[in-house]
Coordinates of C-alpha atoms in Angstrom, one line a residue:
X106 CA 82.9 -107.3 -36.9
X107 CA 86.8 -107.1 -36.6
X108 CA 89.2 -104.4 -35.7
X109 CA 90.4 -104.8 -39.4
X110 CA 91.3 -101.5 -40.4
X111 CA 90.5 -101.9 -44.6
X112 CA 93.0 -99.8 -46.9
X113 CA 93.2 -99.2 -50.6
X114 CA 95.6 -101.1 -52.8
X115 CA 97.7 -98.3 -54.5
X116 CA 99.2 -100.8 -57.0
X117 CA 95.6 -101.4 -58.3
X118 CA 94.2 -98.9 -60.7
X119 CA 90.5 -98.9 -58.8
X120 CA 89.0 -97.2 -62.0
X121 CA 90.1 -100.9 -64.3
X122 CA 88.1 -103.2 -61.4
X123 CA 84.6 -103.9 -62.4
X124 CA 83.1 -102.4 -59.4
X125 CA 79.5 -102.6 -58.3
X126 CA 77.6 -99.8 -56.7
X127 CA 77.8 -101.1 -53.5
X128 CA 81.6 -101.7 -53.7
X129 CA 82.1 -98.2 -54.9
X130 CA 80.2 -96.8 -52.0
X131 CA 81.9 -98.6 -49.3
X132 CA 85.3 -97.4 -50.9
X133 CA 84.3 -94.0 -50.9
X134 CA 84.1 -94.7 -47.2
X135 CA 87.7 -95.7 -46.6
X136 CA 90.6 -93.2 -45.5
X137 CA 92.7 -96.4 -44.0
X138 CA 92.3 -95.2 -40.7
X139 CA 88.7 -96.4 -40.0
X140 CA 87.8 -99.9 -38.7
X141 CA 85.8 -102.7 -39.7
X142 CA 83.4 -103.0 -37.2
X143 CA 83.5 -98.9 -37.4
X144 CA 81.8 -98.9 -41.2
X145 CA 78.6 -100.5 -40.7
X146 CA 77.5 -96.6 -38.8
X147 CA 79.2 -95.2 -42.0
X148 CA 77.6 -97.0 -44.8
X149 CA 74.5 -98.3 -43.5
X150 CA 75.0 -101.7 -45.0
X151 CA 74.5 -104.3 -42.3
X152 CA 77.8 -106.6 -41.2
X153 CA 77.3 -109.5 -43.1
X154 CA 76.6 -107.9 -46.1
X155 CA 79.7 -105.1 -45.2
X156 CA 81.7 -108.2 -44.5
X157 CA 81.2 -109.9 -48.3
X158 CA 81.4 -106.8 -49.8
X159 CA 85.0 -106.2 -48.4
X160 CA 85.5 -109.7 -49.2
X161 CA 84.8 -109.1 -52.9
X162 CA 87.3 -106.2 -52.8
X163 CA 90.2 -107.8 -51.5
X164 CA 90.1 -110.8 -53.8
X165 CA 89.5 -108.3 -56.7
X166 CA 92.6 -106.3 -55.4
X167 CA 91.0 -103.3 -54.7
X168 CA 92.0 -104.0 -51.0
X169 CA 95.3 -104.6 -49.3
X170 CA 94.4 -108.3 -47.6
X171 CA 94.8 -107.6 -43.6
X172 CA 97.3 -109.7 -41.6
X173 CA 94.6 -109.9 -38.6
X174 CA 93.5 -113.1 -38.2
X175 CA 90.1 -111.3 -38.3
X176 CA 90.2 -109.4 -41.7
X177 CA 87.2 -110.7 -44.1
X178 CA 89.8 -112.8 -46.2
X179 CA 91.6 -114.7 -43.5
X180 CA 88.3 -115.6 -41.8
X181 CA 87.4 -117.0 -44.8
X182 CA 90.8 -118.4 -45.5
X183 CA 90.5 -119.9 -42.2
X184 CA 86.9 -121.3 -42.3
X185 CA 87.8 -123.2 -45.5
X186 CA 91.8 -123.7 -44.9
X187 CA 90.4 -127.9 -43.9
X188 CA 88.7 -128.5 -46.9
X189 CA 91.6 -126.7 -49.2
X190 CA 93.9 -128.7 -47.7
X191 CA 91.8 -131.7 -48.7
X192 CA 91.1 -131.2 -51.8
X193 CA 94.9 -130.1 -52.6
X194 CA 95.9 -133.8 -51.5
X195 CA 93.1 -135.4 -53.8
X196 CA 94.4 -133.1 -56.4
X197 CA 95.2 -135.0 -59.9
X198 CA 98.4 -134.1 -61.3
X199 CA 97.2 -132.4 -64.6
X200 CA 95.5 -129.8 -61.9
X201 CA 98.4 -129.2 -60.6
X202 CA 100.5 -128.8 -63.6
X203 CA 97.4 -126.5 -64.7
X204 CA 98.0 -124.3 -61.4
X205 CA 101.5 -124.2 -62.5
X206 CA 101.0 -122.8 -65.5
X207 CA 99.3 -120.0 -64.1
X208 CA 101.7 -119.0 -61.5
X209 CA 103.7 -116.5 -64.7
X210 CA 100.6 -115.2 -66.1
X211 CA 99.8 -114.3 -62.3
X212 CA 102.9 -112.8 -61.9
X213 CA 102.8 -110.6 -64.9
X214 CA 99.4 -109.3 -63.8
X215 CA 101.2 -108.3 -60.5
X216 CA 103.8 -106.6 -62.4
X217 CA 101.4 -104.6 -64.9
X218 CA 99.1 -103.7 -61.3
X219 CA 102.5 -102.2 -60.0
X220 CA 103.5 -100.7 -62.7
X221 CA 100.7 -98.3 -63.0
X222 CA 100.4 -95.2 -60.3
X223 CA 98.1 -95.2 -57.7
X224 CA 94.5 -93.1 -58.5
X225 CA 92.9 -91.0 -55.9
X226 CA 90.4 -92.4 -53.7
X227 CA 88.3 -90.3 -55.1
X228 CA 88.6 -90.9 -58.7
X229 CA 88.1 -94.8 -57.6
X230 CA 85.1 -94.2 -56.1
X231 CA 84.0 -91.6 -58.8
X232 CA 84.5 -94.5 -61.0
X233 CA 83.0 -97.3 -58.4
X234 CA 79.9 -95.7 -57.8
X235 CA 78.0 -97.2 -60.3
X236 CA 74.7 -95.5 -59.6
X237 CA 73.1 -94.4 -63.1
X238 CA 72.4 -90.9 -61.3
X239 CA 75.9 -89.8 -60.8
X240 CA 77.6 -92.0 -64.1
X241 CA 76.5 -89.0 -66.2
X242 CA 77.6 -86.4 -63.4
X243 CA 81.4 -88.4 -62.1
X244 CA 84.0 -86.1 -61.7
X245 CA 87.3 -87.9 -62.1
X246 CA 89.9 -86.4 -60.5
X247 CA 90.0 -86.0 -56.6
X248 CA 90.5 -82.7 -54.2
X249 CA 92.4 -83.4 -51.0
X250 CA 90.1 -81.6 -48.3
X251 CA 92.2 -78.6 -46.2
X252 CA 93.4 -80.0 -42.7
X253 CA 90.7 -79.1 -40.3
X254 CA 93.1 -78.1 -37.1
X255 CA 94.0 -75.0 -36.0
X256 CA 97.7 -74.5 -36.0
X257 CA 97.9 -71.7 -33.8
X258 CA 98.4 -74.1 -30.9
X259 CA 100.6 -76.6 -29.6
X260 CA 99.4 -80.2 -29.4
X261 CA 98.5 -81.4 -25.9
X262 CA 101.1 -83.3 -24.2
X263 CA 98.9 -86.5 -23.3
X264 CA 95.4 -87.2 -23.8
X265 CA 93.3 -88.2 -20.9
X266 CA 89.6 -88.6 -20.1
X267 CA 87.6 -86.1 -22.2
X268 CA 91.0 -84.8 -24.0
X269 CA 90.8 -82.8 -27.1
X270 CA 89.2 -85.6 -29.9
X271 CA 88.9 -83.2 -32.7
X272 CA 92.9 -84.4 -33.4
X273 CA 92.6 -87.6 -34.9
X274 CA 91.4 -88.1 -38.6
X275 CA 88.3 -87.7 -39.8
X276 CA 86.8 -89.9 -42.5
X277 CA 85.6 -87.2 -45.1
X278 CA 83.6 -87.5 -48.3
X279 CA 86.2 -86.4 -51.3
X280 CA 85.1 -82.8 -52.3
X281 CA 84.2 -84.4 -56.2
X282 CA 81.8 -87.0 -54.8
X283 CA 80.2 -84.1 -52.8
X284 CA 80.3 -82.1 -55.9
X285 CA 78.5 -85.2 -57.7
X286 CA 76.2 -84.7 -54.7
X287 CA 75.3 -81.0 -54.9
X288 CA 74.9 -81.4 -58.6
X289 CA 72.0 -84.3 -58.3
X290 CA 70.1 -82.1 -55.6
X291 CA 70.3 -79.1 -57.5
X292 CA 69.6 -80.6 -60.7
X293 CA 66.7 -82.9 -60.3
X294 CA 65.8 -83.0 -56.7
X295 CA 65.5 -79.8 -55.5
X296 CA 63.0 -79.3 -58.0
X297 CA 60.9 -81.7 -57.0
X298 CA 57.9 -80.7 -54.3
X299 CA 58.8 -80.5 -50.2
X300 CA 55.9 -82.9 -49.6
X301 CA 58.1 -85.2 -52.1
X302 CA 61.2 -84.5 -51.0
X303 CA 60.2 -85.2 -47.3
X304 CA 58.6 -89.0 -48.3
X305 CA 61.8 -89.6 -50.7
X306 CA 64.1 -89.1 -47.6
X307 CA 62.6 -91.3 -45.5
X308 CA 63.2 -94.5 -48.0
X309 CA 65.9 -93.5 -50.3
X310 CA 69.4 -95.0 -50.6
X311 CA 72.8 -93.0 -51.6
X312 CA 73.2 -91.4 -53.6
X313 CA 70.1 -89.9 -53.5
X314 CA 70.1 -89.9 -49.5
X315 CA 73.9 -88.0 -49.2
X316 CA 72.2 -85.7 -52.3
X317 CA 69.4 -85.1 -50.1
X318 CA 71.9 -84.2 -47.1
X319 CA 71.7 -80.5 -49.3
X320 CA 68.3 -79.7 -48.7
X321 CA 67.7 -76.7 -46.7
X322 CA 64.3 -77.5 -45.9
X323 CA 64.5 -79.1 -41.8
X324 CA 61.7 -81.5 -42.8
X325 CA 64.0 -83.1 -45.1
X326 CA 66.7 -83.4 -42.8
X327 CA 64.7 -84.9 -40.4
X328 CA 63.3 -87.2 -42.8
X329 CA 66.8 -88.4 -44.0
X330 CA 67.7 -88.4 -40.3
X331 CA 64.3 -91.0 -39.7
X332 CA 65.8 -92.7 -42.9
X333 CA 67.7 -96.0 -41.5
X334 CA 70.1 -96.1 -43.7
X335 CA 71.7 -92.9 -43.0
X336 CA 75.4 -92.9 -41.3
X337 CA 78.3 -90.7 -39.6
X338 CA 78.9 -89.8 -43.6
X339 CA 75.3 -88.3 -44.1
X340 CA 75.5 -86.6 -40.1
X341 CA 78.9 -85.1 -41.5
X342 CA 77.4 -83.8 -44.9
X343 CA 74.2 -82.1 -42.6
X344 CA 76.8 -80.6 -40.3
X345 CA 78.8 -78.8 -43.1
X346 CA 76.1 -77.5 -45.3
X347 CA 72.7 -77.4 -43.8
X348 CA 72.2 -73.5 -42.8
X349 CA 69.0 -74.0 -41.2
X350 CA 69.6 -74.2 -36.9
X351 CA 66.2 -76.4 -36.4
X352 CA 67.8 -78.9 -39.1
X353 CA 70.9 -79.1 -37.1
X354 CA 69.4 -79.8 -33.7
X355 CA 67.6 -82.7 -35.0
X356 CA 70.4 -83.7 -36.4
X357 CA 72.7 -83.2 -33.0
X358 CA 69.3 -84.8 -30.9
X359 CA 71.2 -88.2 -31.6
X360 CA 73.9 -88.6 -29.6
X361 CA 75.8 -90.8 -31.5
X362 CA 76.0 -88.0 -34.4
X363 CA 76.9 -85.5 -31.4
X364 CA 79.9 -87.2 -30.4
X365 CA 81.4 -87.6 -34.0
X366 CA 84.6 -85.7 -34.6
X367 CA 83.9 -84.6 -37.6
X368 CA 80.6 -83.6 -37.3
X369 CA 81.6 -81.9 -34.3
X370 CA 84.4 -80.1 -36.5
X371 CA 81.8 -79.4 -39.1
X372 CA 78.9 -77.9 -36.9
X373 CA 81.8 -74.9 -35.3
X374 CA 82.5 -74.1 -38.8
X375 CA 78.9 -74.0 -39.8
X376 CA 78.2 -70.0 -39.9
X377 CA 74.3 -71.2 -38.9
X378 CA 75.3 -72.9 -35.8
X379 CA 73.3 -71.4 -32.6
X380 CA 74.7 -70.2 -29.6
X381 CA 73.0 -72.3 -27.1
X382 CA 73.5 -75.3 -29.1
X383 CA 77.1 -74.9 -29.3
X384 CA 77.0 -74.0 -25.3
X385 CA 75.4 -77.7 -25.1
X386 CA 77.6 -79.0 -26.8
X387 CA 81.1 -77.6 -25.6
X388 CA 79.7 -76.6 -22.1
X389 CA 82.0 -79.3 -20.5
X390 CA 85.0 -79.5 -23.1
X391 CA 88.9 -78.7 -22.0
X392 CA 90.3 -75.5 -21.8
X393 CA 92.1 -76.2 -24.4
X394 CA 89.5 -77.3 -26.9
X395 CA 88.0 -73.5 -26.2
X396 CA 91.1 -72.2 -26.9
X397 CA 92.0 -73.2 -30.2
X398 CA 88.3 -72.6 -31.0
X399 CA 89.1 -69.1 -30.0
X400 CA 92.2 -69.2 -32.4
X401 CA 91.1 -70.5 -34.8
X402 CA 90.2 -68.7 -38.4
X403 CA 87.7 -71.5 -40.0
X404 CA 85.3 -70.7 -36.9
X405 CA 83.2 -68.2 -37.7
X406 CA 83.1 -65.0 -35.6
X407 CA 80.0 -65.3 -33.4
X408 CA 81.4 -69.1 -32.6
X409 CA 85.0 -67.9 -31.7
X410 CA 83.3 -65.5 -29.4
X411 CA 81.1 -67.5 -27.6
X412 CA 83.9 -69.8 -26.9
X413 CA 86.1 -66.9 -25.8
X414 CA 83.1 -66.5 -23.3
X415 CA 82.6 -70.3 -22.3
X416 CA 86.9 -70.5 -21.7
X417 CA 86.6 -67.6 -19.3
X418 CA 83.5 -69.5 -17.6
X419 CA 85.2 -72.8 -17.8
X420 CA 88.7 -71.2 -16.6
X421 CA 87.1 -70.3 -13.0
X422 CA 85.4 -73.4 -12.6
X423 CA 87.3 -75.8 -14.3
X424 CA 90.7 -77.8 -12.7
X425 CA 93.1 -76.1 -12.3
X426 CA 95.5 -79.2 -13.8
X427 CA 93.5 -77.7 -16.8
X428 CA 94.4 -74.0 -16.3
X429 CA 97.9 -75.2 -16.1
X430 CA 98.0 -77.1 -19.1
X431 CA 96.2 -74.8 -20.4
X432 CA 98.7 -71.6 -19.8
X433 CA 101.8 -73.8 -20.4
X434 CA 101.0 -75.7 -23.8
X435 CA 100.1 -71.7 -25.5
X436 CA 103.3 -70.0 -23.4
X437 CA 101.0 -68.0 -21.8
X438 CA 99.2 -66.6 -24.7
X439 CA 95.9 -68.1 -23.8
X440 CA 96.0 -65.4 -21.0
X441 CA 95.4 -62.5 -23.8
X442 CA 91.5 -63.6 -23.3
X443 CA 91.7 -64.5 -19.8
X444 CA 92.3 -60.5 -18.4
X445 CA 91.2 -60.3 -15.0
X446 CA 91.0 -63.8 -14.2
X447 CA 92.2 -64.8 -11.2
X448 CA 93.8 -68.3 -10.3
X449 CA 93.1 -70.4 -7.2
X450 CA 95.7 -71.9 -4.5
X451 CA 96.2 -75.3 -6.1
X452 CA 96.7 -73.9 -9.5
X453 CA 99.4 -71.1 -8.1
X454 CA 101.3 -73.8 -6.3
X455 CA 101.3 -76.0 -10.3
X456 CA 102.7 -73.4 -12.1
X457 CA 105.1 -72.8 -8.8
X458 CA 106.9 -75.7 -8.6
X459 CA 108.3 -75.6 -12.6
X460 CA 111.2 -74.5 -14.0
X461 CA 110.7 -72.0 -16.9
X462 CA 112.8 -72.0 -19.7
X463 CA 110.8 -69.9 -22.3
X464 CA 111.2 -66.3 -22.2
X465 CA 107.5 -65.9 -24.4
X466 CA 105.9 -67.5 -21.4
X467 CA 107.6 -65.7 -19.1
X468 CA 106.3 -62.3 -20.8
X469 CA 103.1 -63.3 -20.9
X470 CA 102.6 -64.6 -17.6
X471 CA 104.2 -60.9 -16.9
X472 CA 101.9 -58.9 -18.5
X473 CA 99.1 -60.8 -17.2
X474 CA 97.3 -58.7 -14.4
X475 CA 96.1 -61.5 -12.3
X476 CA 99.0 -63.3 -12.0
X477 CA 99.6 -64.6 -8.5
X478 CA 102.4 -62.8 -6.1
X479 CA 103.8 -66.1 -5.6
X480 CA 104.1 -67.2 -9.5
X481 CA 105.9 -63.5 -9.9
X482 CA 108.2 -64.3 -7.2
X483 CA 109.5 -67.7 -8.4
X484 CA 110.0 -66.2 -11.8
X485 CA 111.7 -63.7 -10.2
X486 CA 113.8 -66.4 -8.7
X487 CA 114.5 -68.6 -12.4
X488 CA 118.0 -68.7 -13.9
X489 CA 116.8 -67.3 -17.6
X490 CA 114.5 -64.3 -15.7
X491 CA 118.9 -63.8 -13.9
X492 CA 120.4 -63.6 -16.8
X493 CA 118.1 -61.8 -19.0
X494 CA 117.6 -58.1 -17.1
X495 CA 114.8 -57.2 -19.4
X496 CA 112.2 -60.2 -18.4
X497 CA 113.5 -59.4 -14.6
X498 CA 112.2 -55.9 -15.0
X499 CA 108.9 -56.5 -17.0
X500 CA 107.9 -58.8 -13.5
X501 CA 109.7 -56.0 -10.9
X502 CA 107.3 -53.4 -13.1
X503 CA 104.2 -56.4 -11.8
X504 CA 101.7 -55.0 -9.5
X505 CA 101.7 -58.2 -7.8
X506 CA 105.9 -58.1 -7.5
X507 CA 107.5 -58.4 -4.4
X508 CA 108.3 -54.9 -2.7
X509 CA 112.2 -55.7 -2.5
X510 CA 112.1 -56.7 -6.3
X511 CA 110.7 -53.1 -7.3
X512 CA 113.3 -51.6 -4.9
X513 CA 116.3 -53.7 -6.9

């Protein structure tokens, strides 16, 4: 597969194209961000079948064709480009004046396709699904999901090995088509017995299998877990609204699930999520990663405060490049949580040898306990702590300040 990145057509009306099942399905699976060689974990369909599919899309429109020389419709541009050639040299002239006339009608369709507004993702895929379960069920307008970040923190600076992942985008099923979902578990399959349930997840195909994602029964899960069909979409769908903690650890046993972003964003807000998994799980994370779990209001209580306990474990252990990043990018209001915390020699000489220029830092650092005599001292020494007598007195009233500054 190709590191063709598929995206929707927005001059196309998707609910117009005659769209299969499986062409619905794999559209429901597209945010423009994820790649080609990304989507057979998503959908389950294997690559040569993923790559026809997308091919039919793109020649029906529904697709933007990629300029890569490796998107679906140039390789197959490219593996016939000799014998097009050929036969448009044989070509009699009535073909061609045929192909001419078609040029305006071709044009015209263009027009019409741009003159109507572009349709939700997902009221195309309501419309593309095509499954005779959900037809009767479609919801046709869309719900843009709620950004998933916590905005109580500033953005890390640079992202290095292990850096905060849960940033990027994450490919999410549009709340109608999980609506569509809930609605066929709760409506016919639910009903049906456990023993039933469990032998239907390990054979069926979507939508059944995503429907089937909303069992709370953790023989089900693991069954749809066992079924080989199931994808990043179906881990996501488990993460979010499974409430049983055995379902979830079979689910988080594979580690390619485990290391998802949004499953990972789903299982901190899942109220059900246990403690020691979520210590597994974050044990080794940045300091900053804890923090905005800390901070953030989506996280359920007993979450935020194991995190809160995991960043004061990880602050006395963990880099200290960390503990400054970790101090500068929140202007010191990580250190709210981190009373009583002292800092090493390497991390005292980091945050020495700056020049601070925010006067929120500076209070906090100031009204942190354990900061370092050295740190208060070259505060003590900054141009804004000079000119601003209030922040020079909040670090002279420091235990940690230097004698002569408590004198002055």
């Amino acid at each position: 597969m190709s590191d063709w990145t598929p995206k929707l057509n927005p001059a196309v009306d998707l609910r117009r194209l005659p769209l299969n099942a499986e062409e619905g399905f794999v559209l429901s699976r597209l945010d423009g961000h994820t790649r080609e060689k990304d989507l057979p974990a998503l959908t389950g369909f294997p690559p040569d079948k993923l790559r026809d599919i997308l091919t039919r899309l793109v020649s029906q429109g529904a697709l933007l064709p990629g300029t890569e020389a490796t998107s679906p419709a140039n390789t197959v541009l490219g593996a016939n480009a000799a014998s097009a050639m050929s036969a448009a040299g044989s070509m009699k002239p009535h073909a061609s004046a045929s192909t001419a006339r078609l040029e305006p009608t071709q044009h015209a369709s263009a027009m019409s396709a741009a003159a109507h507004p572009s349709v939700s993702t997902a009221s195309a895929v309501s419309s593309g699904i095509g499954s005779e379960t959900l037809a009767t069920d479609a919801v046709a307008h869309g719900r843009a999901e709620p950004a998933l970040d916590a905005s109580d923190t500033e953005p890390l600076p640079e992202a290095g090995d292990g850096a905060d992942d849960e940033a990027g985008p994450v490919d999410e099923v549009p709340e109608a088509i999980q609506g569509d979902y809930r609605k066929l578990f709760e409506t016919r399959l639910h009903a049906l017995p456990e023993d039933q349930r469990v032998a239907l997840a390990h054979g069926a195909e979507d939508p059944e299998l995503s429907a089937l994602c909303f069992d709370p029964v953790p023989a089900v899960i693991k069954a749809v877990l066992e079924n080989s069909r199931v994808g990043l979409a179906h881990a996501r769908l488990i993460a979010r609204h499974h409430r049983n903690p055995v379902g979830l650890e079979a689910m988080v046993a594979r580690a390619a699930f485990a290391s998802d972003t949004g499953v990972r964003r789903f299982l901190v807000r899942n109220p059900q999520l246990p403690a020691a998994l979520f210590r597994r799980l974050w044990a080794m994370r940045r300091l900053m990663e804890h923090h905005k779990l800390t901070v953030d209001r989506d996280v359920p209580e007993q979450t935020r405060r194991t995190a809160r306990e995991l960043l004061r474990q990880r602050f006395s252990t963990g880099p200290s490049e960390e503990k400054v990043e970790l101090i500068l990018n929140t202007e010191g209001r990580a250190l709210g949580a981190l009373v009583g915390m002292p800092v090493d020699g390497k991390t005292t000489s980091l945050l020495c040898g700056r020049t601070y220029r925010s006067p929120m830092l500076i209070q906090n650092i100031a009204r942190w306990s354990a900061a370092p005599p050295a740190l208060i001292a070259h505060l003590l020494k900054q141009e804004l702590v000079r000119r601003q007598p209030p922040l020079r007195m909040m670090l002279a009233r420091h235990p940690n300040a230097p004698a002569d500054a408590k004198r002055a």
